[in-house]
Short mmCIF file of C-alpha atoms in Angstrom, two decimals:
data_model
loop_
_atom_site.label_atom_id
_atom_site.label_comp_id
_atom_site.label_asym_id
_atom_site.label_seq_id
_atom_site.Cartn_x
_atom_site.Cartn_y
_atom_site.Cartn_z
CA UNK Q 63 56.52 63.50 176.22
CA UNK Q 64 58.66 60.95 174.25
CA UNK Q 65 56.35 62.09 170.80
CA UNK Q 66 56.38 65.17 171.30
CA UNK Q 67 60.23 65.41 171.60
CA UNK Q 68 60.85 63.47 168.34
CA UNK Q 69 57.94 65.64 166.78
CA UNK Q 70 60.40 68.87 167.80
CA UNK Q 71 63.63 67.33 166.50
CA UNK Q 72 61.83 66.66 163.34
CA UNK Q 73 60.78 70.60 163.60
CA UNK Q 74 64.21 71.55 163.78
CA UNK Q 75 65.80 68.76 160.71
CA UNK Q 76 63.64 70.54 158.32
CA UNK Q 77 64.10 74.19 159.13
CA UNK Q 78 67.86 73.15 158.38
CA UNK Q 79 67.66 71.21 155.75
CA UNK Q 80 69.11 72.63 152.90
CA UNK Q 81 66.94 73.44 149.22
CA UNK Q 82 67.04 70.38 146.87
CA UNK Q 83 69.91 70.69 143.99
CA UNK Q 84 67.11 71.04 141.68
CA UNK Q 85 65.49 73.84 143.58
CA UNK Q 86 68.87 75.61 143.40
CA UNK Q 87 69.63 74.99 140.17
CA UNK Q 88 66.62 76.79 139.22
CA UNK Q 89 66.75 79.60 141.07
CA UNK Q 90 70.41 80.37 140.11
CA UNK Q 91 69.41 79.80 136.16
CA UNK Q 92 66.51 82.35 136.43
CA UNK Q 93 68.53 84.98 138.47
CA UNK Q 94 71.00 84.37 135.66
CA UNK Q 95 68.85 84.98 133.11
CA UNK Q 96 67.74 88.09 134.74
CA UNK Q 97 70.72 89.96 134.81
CA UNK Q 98 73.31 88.30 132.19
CA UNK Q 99 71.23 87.71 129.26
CA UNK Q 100 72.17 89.51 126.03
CA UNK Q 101 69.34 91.12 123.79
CA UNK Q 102 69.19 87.90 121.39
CA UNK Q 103 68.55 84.68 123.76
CA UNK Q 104 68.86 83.42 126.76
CA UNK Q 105 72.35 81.75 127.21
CA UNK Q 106 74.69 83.68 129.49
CA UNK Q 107 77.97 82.12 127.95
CA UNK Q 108 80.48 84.63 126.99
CA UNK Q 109 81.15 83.08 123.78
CA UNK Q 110 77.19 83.53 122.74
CA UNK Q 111 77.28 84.01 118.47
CA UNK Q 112 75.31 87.78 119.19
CA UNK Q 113 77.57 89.24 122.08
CA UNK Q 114 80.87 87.79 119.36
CA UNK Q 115 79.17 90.06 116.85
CA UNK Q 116 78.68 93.16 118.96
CA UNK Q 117 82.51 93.12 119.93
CA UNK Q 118 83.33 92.54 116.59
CA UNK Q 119 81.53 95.86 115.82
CA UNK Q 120 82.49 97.52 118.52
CA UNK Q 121 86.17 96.42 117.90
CA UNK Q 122 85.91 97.88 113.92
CA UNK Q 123 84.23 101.25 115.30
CA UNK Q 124 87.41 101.70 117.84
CA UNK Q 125 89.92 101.74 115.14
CA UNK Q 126 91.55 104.99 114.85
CA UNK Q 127 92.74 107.34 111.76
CA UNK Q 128 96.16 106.13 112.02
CA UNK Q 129 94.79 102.80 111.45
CA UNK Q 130 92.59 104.04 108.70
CA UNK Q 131 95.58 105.65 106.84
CA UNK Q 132 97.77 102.29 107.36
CA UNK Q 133 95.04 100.79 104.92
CA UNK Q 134 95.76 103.21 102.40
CA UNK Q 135 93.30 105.71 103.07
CA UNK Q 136 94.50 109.41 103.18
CA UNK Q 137 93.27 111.61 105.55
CA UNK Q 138 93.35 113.82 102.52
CA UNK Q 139 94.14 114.03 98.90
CA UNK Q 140 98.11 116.05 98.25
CA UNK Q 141 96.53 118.92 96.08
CA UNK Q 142 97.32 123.05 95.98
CA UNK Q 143 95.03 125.16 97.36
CA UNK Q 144 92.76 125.69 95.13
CA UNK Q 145 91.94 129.10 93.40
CA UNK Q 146 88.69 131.83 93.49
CA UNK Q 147 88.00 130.54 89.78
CA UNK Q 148 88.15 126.88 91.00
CA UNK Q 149 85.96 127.19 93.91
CA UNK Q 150 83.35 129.31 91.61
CA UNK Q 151 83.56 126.47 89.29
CA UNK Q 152 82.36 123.98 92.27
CA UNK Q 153 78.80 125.60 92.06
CA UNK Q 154 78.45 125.19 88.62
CA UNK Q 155 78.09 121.84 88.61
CA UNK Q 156 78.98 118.37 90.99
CA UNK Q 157 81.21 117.17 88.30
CA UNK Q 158 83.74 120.07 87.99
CA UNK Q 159 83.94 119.62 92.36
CA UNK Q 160 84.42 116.18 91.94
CA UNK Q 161 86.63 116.52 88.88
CA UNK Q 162 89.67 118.40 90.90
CA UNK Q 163 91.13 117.03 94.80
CA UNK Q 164 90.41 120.24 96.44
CA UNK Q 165 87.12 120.12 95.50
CA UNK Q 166 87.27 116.53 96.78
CA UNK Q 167 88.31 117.41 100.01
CA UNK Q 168 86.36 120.38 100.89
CA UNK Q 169 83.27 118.36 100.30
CA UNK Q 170 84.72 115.65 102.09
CA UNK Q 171 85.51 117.65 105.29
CA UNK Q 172 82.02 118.63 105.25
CA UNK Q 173 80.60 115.03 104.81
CA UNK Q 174 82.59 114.36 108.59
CA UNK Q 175 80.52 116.72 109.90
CA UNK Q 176 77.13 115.00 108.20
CA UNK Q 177 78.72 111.68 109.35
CA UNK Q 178 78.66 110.70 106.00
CA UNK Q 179 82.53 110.32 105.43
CA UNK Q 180 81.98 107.04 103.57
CA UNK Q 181 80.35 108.02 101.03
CA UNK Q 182 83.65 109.64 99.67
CA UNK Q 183 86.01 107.13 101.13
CA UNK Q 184 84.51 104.10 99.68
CA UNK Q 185 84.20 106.10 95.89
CA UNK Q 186 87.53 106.83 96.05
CA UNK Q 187 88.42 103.35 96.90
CA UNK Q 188 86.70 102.08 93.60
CA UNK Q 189 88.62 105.08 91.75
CA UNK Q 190 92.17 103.68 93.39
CA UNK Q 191 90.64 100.01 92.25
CA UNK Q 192 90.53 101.08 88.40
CA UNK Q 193 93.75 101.87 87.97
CA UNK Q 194 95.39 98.42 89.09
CA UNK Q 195 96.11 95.61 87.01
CA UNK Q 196 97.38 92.58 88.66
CA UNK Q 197 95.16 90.32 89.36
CA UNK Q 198 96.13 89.54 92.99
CA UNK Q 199 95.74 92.51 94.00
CA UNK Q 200 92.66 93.66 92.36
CA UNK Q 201 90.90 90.59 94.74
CA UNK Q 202 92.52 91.78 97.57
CA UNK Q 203 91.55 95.72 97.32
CA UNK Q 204 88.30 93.97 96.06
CA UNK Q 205 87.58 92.62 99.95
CA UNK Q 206 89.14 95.23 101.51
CA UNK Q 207 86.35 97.49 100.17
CA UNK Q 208 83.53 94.66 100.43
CA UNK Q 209 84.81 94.29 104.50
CA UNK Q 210 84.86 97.90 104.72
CA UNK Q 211 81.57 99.53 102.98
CA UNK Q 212 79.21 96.86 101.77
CA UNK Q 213 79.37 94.15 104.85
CA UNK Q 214 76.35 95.32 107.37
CA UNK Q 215 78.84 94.90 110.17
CA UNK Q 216 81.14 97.73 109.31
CA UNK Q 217 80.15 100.50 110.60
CA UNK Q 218 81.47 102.45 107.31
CA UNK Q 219 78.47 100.70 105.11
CA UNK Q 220 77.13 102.43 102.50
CA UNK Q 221 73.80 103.09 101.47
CA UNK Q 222 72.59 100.52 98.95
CA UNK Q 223 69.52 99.22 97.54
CA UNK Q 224 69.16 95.34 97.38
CA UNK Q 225 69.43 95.18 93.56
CA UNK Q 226 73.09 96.78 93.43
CA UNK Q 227 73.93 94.62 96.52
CA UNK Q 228 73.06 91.77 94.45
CA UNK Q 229 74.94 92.50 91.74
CA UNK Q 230 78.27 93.00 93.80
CA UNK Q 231 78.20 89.63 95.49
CA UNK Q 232 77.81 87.96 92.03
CA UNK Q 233 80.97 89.59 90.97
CA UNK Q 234 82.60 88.76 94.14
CA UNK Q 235 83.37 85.53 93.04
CA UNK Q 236 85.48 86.80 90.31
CA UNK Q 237 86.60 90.36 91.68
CA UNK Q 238 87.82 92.93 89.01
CA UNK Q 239 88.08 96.42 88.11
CA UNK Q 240 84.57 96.80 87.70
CA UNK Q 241 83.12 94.97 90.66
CA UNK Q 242 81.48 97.94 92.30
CA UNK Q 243 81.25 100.22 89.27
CA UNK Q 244 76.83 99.80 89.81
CA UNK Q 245 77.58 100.81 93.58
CA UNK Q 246 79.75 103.59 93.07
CA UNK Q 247 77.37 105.19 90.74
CA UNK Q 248 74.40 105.37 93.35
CA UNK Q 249 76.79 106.39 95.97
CA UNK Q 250 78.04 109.11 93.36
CA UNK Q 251 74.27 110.27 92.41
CA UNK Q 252 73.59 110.25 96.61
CA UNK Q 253 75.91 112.54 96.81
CA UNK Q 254 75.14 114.45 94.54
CA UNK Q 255 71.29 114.67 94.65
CA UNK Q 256 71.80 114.79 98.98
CA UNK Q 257 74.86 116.21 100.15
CA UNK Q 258 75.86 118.91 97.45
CA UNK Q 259 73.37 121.22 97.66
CA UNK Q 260 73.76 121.19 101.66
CA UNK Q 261 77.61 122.00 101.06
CA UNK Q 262 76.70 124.93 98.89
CA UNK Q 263 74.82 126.21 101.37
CA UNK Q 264 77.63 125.55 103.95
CA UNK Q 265 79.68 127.75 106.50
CA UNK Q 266 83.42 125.36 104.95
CA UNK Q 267 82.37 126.47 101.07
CA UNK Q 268 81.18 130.00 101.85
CA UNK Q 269 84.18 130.73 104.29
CA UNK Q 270 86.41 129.44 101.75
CA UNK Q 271 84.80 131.77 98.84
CA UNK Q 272 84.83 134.52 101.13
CA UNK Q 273 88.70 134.01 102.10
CA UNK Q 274 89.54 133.53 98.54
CA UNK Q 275 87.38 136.70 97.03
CA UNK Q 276 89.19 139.46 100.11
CA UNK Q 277 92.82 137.90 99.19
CA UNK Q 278 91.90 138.33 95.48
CA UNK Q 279 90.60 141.65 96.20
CA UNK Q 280 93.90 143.00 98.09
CA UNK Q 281 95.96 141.26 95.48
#
């Protein structure tokens, strides 16, 4: 009777006894890992290097038009409305659209709705960059527009191939008039070989034609 009450009380110690730290520790790492881990490794500290990145992105992506315009971009060039013989002139060639700033910004309001804004944003940028002079702040628009369209976390990057990419970040490290002149030429010739013929074929150039032949008509 005596052994078998001992061999009872020893029955009930274990059923209480409580899971070795170890044992604990392990099971809360793997149900940690199982519902906190990001896409990159297995750490499920806030500060991990990839989640940092995404909220960086994410951050850039929330910033609004207002904030856009603060960094000296318009939300559209100051130009007159342009005329019936200007807007004919835009089909004769990419050059005489690009040449005038309502040409400019018709084709840039139909870039927004390709998603392909940046394209025009960052080759005016490198226009607004020829025309300065001091040094200071020839670097300074210099990394705005590196930050903006060449770094593969903005999510305003433009479409480069690796030589021209090469070529900017050697003339990073001495920034001047001319650091993305290689870069705005492909973006230039993208635009025009891509997105040109699509806005000649548009509903924004052939409403505007239309508008502009009637008012010419009853004139």
């Amino acid at each position: 009777p005596m052994g078998s009450e001992r061999t009872e009380i020893r029955k009930r110690q274990m059923a209480t006894t409580p899971e070795t730290p170890g044992a604990a520790q392990a099971q809360l790492s793997t149900g940690n890992r199982g519902s906190n881990a990001c896409c990159f490794c297995w750490c499920c500290c806030c500060s991990c290097s990839c989640l940092t990145v995404r909220n960086q992105e994410e951050e850039r992506a929330r910033r609004t038009s207002h904030e856009l315009q603060a960094e000296g971009i318009p939300n559209c060039e100051e130009s007159p409305a342009p005329t019936l013989e200007e807007v004919n002139a835009w089909a004769q060639s990419f050059d005489k659209l690009m040449l005038t700033p309502a040409g400019r910004n018709a084709f840039r309001e139909f870039l927004r709705t390709e998603f392909s804004e940046e394209n025009m944003l960052f080759w005016m940028a490198c226009e607004e960059l020829k025309q300065e002079s001091n040094k200071n702040v020839i670097e300074e628009k210099a990394r705005l527009i590196y930050e903006d369209y060449i770094s593969i976390l903005s999510p305003k990057e433009v479409s480069l191939d690796s030589r021209v990419r090469e070529v900017i970040n050697r003339n990073m490290l001495e920034p001047s008039q001319h650091t993305f002149d290689d870069a705005q030429l492909q973006i230039y010739t993208l635009m025009h070989r891509d997105s040109y013929p699509r806005f000649m074929n548009s509903a924004i150039y052939k409403d505007l034609l239309q508008s502009l032949s009637e008012k010419s008509i009853e004139a």
